[in-house]
Coordinates of C-alpha atoms in Angstrom, one line a residue:
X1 CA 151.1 206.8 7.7
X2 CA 150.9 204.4 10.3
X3 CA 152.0 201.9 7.4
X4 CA 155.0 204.2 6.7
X5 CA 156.1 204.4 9.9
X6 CA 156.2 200.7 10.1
X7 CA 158.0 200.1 7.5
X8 CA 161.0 202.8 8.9
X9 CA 161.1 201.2 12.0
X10 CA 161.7 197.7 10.5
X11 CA 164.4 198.9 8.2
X12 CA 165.7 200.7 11.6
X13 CA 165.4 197.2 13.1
X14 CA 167.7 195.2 10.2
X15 CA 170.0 198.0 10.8
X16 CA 170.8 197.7 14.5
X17 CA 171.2 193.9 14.0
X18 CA 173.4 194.4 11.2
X19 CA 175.7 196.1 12.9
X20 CA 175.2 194.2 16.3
X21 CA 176.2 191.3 13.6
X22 CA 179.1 193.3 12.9
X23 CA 179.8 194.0 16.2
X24 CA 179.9 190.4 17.5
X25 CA 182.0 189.2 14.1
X26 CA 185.0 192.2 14.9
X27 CA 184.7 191.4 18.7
X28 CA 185.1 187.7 17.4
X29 CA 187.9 188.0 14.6
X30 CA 189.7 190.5 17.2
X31 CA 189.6 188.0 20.2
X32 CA 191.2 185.1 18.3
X33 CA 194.2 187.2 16.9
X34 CA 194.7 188.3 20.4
X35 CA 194.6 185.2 22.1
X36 CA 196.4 183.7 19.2
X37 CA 199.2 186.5 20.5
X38 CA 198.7 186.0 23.6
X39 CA 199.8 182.2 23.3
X40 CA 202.5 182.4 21.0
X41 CA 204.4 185.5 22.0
X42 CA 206.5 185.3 25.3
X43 CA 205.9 187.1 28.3
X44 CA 207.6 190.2 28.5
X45 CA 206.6 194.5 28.8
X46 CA 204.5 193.9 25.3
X47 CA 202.7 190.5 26.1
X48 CA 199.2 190.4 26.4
X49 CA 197.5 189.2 29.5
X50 CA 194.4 187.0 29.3
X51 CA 192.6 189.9 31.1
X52 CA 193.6 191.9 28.7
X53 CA 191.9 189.7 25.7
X54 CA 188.8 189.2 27.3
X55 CA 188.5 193.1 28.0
X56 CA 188.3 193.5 24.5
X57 CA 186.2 190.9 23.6
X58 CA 183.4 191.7 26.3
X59 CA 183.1 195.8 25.2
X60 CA 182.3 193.8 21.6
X61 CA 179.4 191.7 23.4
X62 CA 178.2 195.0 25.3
X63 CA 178.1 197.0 22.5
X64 CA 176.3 194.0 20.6
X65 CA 173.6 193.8 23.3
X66 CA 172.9 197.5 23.1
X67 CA 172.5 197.3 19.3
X68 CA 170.1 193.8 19.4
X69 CA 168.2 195.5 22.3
X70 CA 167.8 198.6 20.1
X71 CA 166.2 196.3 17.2
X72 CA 163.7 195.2 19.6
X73 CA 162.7 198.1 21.0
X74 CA 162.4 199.5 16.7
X75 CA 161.0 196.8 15.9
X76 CA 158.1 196.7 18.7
X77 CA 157.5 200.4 18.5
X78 CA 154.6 201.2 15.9
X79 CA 151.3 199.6 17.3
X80 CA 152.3 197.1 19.5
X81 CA 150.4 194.6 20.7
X82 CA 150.3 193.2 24.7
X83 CA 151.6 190.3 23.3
X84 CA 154.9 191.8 21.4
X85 CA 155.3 193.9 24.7
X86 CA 155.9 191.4 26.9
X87 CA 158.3 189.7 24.6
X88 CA 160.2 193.0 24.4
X89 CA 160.3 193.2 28.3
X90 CA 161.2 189.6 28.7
X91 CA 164.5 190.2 26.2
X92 CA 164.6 193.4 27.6
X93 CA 165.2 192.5 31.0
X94 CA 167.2 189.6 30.1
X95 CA 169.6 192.0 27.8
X96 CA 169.7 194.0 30.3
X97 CA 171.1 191.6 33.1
X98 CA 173.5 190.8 30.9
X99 CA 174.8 194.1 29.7
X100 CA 174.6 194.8 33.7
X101 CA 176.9 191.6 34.5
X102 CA 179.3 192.2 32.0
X103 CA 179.7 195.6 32.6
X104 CA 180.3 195.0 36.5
X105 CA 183.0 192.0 35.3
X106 CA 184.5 194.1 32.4
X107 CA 185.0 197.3 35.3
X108 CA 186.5 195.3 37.9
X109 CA 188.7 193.5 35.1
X110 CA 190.0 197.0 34.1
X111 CA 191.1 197.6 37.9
X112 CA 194.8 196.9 38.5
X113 CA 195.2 193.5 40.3
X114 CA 195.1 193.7 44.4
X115 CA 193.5 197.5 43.5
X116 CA 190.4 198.5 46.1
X117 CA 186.8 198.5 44.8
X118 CA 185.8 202.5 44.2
X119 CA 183.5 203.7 46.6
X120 CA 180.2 204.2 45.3

C-alpha cells in the first residue's frame, strides 16, 4: 500500500511542476508581448505602464511558487525521512519568503500611485 501510495504522490509531484513549468513559460511568453507593447506603442489612454507588465508577470511567478512548493510537499509526503524533511522546510521557508515578498511588492504595485497604504 505504502508502495502505492508512493507512487501517487510522485505522479502528483510531476504534475504540480508541470504545470508550475507551464505557469512560468505563459507568465514568460505573456511578459515579453507586453513589454514588447509597451515599448512600441505610444503613450496614450490604452498604453501599458511598466507597472502594469510586471503585475502580470509576478501573479505568473506566485502562482509558480505555489505549484513547485506543492511538488515538494507531494513529493516528501509518504515516509519521509529527517533528512527529506529538512530539505522540504529549508525550500519551504525559502518559497515561502518569496511568495511573501512578491505578494507585498505585487499589492502595493496594484495601489494607484501617491494612494495611502491600507490599514491593517
Amino acid at each position: 500500500m505504502e508502495s502505492a501510495l508512493q507512487e501517487l504522490a510522485t505522479y502528483v509531484a510531476l504534475i504540480a511542476e508541470m504545470i508550475c513549468v507551464l505557469c512560468i513559460a505563459i507568465g514568460v511568453i505573456e511578459g515579453v508581448y507586453l513589454a514588447g507593447r509597451y515599448m512600441v506603442m505610444p503613450a496614450g489612454p490604452a498604453a501599458l505602464t511598466r507597472r502594469q507588465v510586471w503585475t502580470r508577470f509576478a501573479r505568473w511567478i506566485i502562482l509558480a511558487l505555489e505549484f513547485a512548493l506543492a511538488a515538494d510537499i507531494a513529493r516528501t509526503a509518504i515516509a519521509p525521512t529527517w533528512d527529506d524533511i529538512g530539505q522540504l522546510a529549508a525550500i519551504a521557508v525559502i518559497r515561502t519568503a518569496l511568495n511573501y515578498f512578491l505578494e507585498r511588492d505585487l499589492e502595493a504595485f496594484s495601489r494607484p500611485l501617491g494612494a495611502p497604504e491600507p490599514e491593517k
